[in-house]
Short mmCIF file of C-alpha atoms in Angstrom, two decimals:
data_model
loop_
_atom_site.label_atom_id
_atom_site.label_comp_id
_atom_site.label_asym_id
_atom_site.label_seq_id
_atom_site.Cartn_x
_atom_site.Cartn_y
_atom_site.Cartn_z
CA UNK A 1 -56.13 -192.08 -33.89
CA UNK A 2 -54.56 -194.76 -36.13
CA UNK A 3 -53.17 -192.04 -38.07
CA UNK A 4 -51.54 -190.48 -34.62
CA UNK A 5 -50.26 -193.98 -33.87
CA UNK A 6 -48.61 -194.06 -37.98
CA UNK A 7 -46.97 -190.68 -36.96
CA UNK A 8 -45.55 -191.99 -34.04
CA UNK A 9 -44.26 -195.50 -36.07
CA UNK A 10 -42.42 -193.62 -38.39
CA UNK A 11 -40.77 -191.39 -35.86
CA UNK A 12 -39.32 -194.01 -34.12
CA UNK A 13 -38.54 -195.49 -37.10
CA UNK A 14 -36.24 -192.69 -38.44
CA UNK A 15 -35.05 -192.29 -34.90
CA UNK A 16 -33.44 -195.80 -34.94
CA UNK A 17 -32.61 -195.59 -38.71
CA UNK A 18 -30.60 -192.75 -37.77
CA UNK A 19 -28.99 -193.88 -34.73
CA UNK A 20 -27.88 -196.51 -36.67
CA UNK A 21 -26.25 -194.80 -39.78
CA UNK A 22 -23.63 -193.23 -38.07
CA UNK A 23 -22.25 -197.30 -37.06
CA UNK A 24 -22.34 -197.47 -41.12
CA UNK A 25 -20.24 -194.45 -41.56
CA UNK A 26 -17.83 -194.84 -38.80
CA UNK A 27 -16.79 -198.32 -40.27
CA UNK A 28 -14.99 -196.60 -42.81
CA UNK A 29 -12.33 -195.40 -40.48
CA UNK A 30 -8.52 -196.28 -40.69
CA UNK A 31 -7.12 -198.60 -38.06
CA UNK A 32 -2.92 -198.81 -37.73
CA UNK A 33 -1.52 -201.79 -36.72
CA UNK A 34 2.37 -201.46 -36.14
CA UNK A 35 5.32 -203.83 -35.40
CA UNK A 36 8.14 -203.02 -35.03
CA UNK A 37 11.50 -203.96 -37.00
CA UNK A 38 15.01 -203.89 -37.33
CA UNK A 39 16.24 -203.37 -40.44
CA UNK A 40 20.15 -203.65 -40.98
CA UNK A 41 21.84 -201.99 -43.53
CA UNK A 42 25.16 -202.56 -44.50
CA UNK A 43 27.80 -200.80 -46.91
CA UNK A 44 31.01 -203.04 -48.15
CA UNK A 45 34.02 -201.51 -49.54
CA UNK A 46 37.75 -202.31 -50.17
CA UNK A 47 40.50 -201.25 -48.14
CA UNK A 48 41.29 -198.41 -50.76
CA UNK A 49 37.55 -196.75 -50.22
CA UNK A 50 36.25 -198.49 -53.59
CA UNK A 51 32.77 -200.05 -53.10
CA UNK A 52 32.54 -204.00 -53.26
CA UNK A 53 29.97 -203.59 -56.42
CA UNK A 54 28.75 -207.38 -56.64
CA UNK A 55 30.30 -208.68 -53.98
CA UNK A 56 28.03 -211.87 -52.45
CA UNK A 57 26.99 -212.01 -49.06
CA UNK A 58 26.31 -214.36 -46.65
CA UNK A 59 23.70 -213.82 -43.56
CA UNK A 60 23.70 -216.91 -40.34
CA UNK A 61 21.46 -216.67 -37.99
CA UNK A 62 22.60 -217.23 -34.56
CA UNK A 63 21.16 -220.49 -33.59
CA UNK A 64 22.82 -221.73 -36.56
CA UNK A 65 26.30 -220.52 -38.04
CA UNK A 66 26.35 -223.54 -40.27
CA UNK A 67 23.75 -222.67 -42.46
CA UNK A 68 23.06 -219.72 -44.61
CA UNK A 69 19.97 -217.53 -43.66
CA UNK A 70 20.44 -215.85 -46.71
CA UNK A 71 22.13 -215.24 -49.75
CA UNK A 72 22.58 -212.14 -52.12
CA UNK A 73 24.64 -209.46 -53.82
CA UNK A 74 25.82 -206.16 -53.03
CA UNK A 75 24.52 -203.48 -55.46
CA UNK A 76 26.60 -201.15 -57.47
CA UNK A 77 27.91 -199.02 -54.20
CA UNK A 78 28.55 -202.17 -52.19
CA UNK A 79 25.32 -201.68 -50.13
CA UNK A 80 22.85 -204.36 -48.70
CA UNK A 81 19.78 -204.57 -46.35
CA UNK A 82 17.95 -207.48 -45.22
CA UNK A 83 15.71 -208.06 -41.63
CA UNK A 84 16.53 -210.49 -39.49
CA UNK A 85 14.02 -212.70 -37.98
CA UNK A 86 13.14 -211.02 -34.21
CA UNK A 87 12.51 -214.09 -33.11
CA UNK A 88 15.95 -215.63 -33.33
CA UNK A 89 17.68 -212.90 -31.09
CA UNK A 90 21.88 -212.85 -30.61
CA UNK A 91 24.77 -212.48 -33.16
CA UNK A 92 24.07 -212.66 -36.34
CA UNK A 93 27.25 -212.85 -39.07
CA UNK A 94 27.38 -211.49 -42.19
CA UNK A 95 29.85 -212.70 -44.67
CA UNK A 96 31.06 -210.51 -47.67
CA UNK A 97 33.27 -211.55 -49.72
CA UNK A 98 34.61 -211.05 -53.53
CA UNK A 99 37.71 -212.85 -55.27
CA UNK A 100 39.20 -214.08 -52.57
CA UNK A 101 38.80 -210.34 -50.44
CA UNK A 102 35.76 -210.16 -47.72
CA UNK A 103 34.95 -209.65 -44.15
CA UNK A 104 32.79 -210.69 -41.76
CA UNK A 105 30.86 -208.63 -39.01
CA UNK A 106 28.88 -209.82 -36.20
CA UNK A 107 25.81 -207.41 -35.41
CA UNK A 108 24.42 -208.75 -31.81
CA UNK A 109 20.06 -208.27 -32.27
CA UNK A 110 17.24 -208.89 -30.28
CA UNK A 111 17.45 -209.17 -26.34
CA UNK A 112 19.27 -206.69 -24.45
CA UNK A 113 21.74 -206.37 -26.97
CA UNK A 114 22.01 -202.88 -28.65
CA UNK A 115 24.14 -202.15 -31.82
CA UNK A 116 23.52 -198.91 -33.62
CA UNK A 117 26.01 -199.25 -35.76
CA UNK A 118 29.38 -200.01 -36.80
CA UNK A 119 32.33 -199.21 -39.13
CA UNK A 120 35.51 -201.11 -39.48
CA UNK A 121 38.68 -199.83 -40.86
CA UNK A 122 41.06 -197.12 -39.07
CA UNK A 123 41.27 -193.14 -39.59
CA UNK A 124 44.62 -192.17 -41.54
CA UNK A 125 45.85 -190.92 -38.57
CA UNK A 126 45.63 -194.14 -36.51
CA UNK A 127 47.25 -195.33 -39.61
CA UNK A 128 49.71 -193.57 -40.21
CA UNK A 129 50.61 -193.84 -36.31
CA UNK A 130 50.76 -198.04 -36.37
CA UNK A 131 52.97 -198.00 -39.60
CA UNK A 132 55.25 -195.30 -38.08
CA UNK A 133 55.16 -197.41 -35.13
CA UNK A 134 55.98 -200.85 -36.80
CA UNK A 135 58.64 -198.68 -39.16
CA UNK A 136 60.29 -197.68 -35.79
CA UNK A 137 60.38 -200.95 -34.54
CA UNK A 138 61.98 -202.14 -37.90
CA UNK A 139 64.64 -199.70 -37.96
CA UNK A 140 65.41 -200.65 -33.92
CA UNK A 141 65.99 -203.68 -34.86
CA UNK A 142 68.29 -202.69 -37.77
CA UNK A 143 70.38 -200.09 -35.43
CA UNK A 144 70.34 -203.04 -32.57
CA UNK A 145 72.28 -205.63 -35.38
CA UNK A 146 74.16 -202.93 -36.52
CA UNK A 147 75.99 -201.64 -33.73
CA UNK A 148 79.51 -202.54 -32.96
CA UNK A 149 79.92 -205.25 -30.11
CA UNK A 150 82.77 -204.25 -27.23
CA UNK A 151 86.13 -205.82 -28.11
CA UNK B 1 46.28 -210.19 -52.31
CA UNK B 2 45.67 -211.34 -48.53
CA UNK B 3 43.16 -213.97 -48.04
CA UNK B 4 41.09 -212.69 -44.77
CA UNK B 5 39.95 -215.26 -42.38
CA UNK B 6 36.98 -216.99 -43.24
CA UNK B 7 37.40 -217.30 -46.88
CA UNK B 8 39.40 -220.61 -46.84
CA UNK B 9 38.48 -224.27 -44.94
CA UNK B 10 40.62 -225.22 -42.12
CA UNK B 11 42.46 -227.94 -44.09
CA UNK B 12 44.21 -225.50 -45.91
CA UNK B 13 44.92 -222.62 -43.81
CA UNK B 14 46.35 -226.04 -41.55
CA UNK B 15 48.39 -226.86 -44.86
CA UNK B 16 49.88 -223.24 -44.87
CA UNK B 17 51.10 -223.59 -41.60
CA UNK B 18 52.74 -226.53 -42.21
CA UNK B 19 54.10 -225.45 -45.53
CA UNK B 20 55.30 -222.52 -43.70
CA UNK B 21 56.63 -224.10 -41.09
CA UNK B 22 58.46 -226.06 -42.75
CA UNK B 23 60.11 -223.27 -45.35
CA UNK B 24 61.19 -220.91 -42.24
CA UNK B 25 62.80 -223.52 -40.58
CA UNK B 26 64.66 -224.37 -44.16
CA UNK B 27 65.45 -220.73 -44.41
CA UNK B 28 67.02 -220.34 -40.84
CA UNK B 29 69.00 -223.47 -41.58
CA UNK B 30 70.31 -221.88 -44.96
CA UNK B 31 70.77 -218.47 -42.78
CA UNK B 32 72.72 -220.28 -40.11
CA UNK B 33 74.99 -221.53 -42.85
CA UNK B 34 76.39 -218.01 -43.34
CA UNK B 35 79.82 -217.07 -42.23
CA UNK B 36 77.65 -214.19 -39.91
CA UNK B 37 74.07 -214.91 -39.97
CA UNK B 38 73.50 -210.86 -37.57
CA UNK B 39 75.50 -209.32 -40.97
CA UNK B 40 71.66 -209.74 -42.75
CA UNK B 41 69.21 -208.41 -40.29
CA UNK B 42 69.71 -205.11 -40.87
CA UNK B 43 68.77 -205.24 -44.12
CA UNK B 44 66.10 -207.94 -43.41
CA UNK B 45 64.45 -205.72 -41.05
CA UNK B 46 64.51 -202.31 -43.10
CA UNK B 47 63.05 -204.11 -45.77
CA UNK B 48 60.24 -206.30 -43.57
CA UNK B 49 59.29 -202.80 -42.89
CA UNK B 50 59.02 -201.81 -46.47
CA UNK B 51 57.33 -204.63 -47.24
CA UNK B 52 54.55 -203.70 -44.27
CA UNK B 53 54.56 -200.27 -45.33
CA UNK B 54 53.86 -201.11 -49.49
CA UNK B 55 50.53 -202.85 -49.07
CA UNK B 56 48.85 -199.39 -48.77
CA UNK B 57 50.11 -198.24 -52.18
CA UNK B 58 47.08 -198.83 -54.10
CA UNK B 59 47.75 -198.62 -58.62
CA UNK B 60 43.91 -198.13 -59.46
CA UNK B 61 43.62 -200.95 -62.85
CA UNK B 62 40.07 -199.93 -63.83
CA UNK B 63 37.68 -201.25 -62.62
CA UNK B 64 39.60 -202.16 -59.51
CA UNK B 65 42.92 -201.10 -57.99
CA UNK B 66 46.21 -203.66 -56.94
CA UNK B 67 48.49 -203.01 -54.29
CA UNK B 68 52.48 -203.04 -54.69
CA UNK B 69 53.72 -206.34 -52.81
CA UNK B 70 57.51 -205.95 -53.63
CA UNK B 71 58.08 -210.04 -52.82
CA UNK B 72 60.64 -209.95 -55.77
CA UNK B 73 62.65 -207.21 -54.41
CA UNK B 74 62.79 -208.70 -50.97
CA UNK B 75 63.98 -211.63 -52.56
CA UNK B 76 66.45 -210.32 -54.68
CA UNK B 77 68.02 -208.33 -51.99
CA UNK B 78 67.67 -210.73 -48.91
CA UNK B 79 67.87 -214.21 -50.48
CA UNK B 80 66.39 -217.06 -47.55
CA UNK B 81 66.06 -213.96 -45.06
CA UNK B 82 62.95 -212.90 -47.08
CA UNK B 83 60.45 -215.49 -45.82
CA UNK B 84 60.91 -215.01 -42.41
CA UNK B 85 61.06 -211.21 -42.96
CA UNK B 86 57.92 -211.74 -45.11
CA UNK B 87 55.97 -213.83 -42.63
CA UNK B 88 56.81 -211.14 -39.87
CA UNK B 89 55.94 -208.64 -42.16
CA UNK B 90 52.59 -210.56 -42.56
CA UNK B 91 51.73 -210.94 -39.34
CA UNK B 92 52.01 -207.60 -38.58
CA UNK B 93 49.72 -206.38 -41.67
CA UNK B 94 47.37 -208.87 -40.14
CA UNK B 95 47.15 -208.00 -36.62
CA UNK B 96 47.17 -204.45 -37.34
CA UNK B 97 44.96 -203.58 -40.32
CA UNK B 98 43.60 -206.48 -40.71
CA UNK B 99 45.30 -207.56 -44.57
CA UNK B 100 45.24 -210.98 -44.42
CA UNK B 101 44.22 -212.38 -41.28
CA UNK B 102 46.06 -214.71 -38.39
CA UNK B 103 44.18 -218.47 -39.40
CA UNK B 104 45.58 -217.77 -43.35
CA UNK B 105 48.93 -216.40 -42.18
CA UNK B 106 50.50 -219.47 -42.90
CA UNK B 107 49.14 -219.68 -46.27
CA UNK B 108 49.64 -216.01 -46.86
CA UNK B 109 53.17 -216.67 -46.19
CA UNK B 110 53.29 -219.15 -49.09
CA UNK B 111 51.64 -217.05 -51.36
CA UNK B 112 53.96 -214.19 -50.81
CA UNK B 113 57.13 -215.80 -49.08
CA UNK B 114 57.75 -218.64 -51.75
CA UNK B 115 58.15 -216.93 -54.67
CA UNK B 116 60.43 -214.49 -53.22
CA UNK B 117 62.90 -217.42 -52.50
CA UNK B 118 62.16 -218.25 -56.67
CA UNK B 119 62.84 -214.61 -57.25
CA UNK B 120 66.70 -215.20 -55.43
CA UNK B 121 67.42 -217.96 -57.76
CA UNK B 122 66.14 -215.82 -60.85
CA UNK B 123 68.59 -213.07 -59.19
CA UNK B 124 71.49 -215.22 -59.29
CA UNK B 125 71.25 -216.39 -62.48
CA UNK B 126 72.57 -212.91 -63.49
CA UNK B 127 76.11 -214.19 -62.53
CA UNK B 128 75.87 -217.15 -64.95
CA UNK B 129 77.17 -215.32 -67.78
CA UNK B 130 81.28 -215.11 -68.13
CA UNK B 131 81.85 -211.05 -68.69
CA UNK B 132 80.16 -208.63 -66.77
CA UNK B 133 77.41 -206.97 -68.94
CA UNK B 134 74.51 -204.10 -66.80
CA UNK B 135 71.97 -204.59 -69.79
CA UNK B 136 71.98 -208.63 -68.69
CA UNK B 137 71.94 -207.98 -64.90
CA UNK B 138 69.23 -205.42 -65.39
CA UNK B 139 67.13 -207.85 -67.32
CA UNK B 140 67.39 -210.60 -64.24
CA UNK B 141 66.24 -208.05 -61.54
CA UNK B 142 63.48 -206.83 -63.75
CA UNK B 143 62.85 -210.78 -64.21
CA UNK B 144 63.14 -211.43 -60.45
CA UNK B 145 60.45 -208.53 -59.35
CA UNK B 146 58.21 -209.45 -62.30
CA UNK B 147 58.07 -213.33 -61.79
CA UNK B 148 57.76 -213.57 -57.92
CA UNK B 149 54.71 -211.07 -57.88
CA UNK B 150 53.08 -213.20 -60.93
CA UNK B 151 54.03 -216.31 -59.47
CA UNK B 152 52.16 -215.02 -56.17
CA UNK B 153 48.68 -213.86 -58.24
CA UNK B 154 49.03 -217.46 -59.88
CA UNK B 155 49.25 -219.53 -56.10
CA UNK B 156 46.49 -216.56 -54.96
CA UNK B 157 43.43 -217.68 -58.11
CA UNK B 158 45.05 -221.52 -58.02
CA UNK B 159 43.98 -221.71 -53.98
CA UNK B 160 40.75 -219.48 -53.64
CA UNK B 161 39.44 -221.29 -57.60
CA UNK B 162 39.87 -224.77 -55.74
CA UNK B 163 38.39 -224.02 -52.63
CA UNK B 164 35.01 -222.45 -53.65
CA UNK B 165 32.60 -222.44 -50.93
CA UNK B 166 29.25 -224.68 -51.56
CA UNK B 167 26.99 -221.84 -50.03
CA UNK B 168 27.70 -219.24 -52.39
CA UNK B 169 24.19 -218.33 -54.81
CA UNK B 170 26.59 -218.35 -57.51
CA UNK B 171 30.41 -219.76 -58.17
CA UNK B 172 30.59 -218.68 -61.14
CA UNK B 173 30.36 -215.10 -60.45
CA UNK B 174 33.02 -215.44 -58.05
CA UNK B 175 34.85 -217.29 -60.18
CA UNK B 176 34.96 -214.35 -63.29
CA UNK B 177 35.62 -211.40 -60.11
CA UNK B 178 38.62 -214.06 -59.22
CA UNK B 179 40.06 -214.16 -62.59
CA UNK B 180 38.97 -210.34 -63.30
CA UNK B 181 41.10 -209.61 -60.26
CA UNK B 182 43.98 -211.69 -61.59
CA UNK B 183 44.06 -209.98 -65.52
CA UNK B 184 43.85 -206.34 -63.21
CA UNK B 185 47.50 -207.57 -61.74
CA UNK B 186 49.37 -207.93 -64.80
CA UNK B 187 50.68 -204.76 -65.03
CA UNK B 188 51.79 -205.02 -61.33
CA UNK B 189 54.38 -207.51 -63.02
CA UNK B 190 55.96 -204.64 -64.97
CA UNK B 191 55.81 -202.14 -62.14
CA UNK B 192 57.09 -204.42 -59.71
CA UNK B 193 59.94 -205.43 -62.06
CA UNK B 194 60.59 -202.22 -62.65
CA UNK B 195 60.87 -200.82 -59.36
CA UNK B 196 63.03 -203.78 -58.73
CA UNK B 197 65.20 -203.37 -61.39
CA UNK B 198 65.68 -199.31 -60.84
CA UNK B 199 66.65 -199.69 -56.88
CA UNK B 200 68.94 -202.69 -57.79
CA UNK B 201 70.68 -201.32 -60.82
CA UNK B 202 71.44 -197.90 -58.26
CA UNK B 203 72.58 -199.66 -55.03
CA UNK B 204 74.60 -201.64 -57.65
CA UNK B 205 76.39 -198.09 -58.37
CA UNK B 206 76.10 -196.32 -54.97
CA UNK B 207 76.64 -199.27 -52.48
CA UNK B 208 77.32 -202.33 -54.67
CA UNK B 209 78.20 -204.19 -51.32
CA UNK B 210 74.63 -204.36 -50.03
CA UNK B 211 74.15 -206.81 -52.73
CA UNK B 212 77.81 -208.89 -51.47
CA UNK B 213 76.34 -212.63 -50.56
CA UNK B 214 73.19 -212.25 -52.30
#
């Protein structure tokens, strides 16, 4: 009888021990945790297509233009990422600039506000239209002074 | 050679206003002086456009490139009508690609305008001698394209060296691209002098009365 009631202890016992293993072995499983954020990444070059190697830049956050967010320097292809902080949402400026030459863009983030991204600068066409188009105005003006006023 | 908005404090793009201001309304004064002030514009305005036109002729100086500015010629050909043409000129660069920007117009204007009116006084001084000599008159239109565009890079590093901003990480590195930037213009001054020099010395020979008055 005792032994009966042994048989039975150690049943139950390996019952629970192995009810409970499996909690041991599914604690080894992965968990993800995500958030997510905008990174912006942005590419400086000249007028002439050359990249603004070294050039500093300048990030303000929008609750305050005054102050620099952040500082850096382009790399060798005038290219530089940062992340803004999510939780200061609205137009954020970024300075570039290099002996005297730079620009500044304003990339609107957080909120409603969507930008994708952005390129300044104009086609050749478009270019070559606008000078044409200030040319033409140039030599109007030259014709206009040049013509012979009625006697 | 266009300082972009942003780059310069208010004070001084307000100074390059006024400086400006004040040299166009001198140069209309010395215009209205002329027997007929219309018998310029012509010229003036054929030339404001080359002057728009020439910023996109980029001379790659390793490691960088330099635009032609042609402030000499301007000045050699138009006398006082070069800083107006030269501020319209300006504007237009500005407003439509951006060169320079609206806020530093003014000061843009001195950079560029100024020494053209320099490079008319280095023009004239070709007449100085008593006999009529081409080697000599070359030499002063080579001088006039030469001097006004290196008188320009000099105003450009003496304005953007002085006016550092506090927030950069490091002034010093702005400081060597400014004067990297300036050594990669030197040879502008020859090509600009020469360019002068070669359209001067032929409408000297084809139409010697475009240069009458100047």
């Amino acid at each position: 009888m005792r032994i009966k009631w042994k048989v039975i202890a150690s049943l139950i016992g390996i019952l629970v021990l192995g009810l409970a293993l499996p909690v041991k072995v599914f604690a080894h499983g992965a968990s993800i945790e995500y958030e997510v954020s905008t990174v912006i990444e942005l590419v400086a070059t000249y007028d002439s297509g050359e990249p603004m190697a070294g050039a500093q830049f300048v990030v303000y956050a929008p609750d305050d233009p005054a102050t620099p967010w952040l500082t850096g320097v382009c790399d060798d292809e005038g290219r530089f990422s940062f992340t803004p902080d999510s939780s200061r949402p609205g137009i954020w400026d970024i300075q570039v600039r290099q002996a005297g030459h730079g620009d500044i863009v304003h990339i609107p983030v957080g909120g409603d506000a969507v930008a994708v991204g952005g390129a300044g600068g104009y086609s050749k066409l478009q270019i070559g239209l606008m000078s044409a188009a200030v040319v033409w105005g140039s030599v109007g003006t030259a014709l206009y002074f040049l013509r012979k006023r009625k006697a | 050679m266009h300082i972009p908005d942003g780059i310069l404090p208010i004070s001084v793009n307000a100074g390059g206003y006024a400086a400006t201001a004040a040299v166009t309304w001198y140069s209309i004064r010395k215009i209205k002086q002329k027997e007929n002030p219309r018998e310029g514009i012509p010229k003036a305005s054929l030339l404001t456009a080359a002057f728009f036109v020439v910023s996109w002729i980029h001379i790659p100086v390793p490691p960088t490139s330099v635009h032609l500015v042609l402030n000499g010629l301007l000045g050699a050909l138009l006398g006082y009508y070069a800083f107006p043409a030269i501020l319209i000129g300006l504007f237009f660069q500005a407003v439509m690609f951006g060169h320079g920007g609206l806020t530093t117009l003014g000061i843009n204007a001195v950079i560029m305008g100024l020494p053209a009116i320099l490079a008319y006084y280095i023009f004239r001084l070709r007449k100085l001698g008593s006999k009529e000599s081409p080697k000599q008159d070359g030499a002063f239109d080579f001088l006039a394209g030469a001097v006004a565009v290196g008188v320009s890079v000099a105003i450009f590093v003496g304005i953007l060296v002085t006016n550092l901003p506090a927030d950069f990480i490091s002034a010093a590195a702005e400081r060597a691209a400014i004067y990297t930037m300036a050594i990669a213009h030197l040879p502008l001054l020859g090509i600009e002098g020469a360019i002068t020099s070669l359209l001067v010395v032929f409408l000297r020979r084809v139409r010697p009365g475009i240069l009458d008055g100047v």
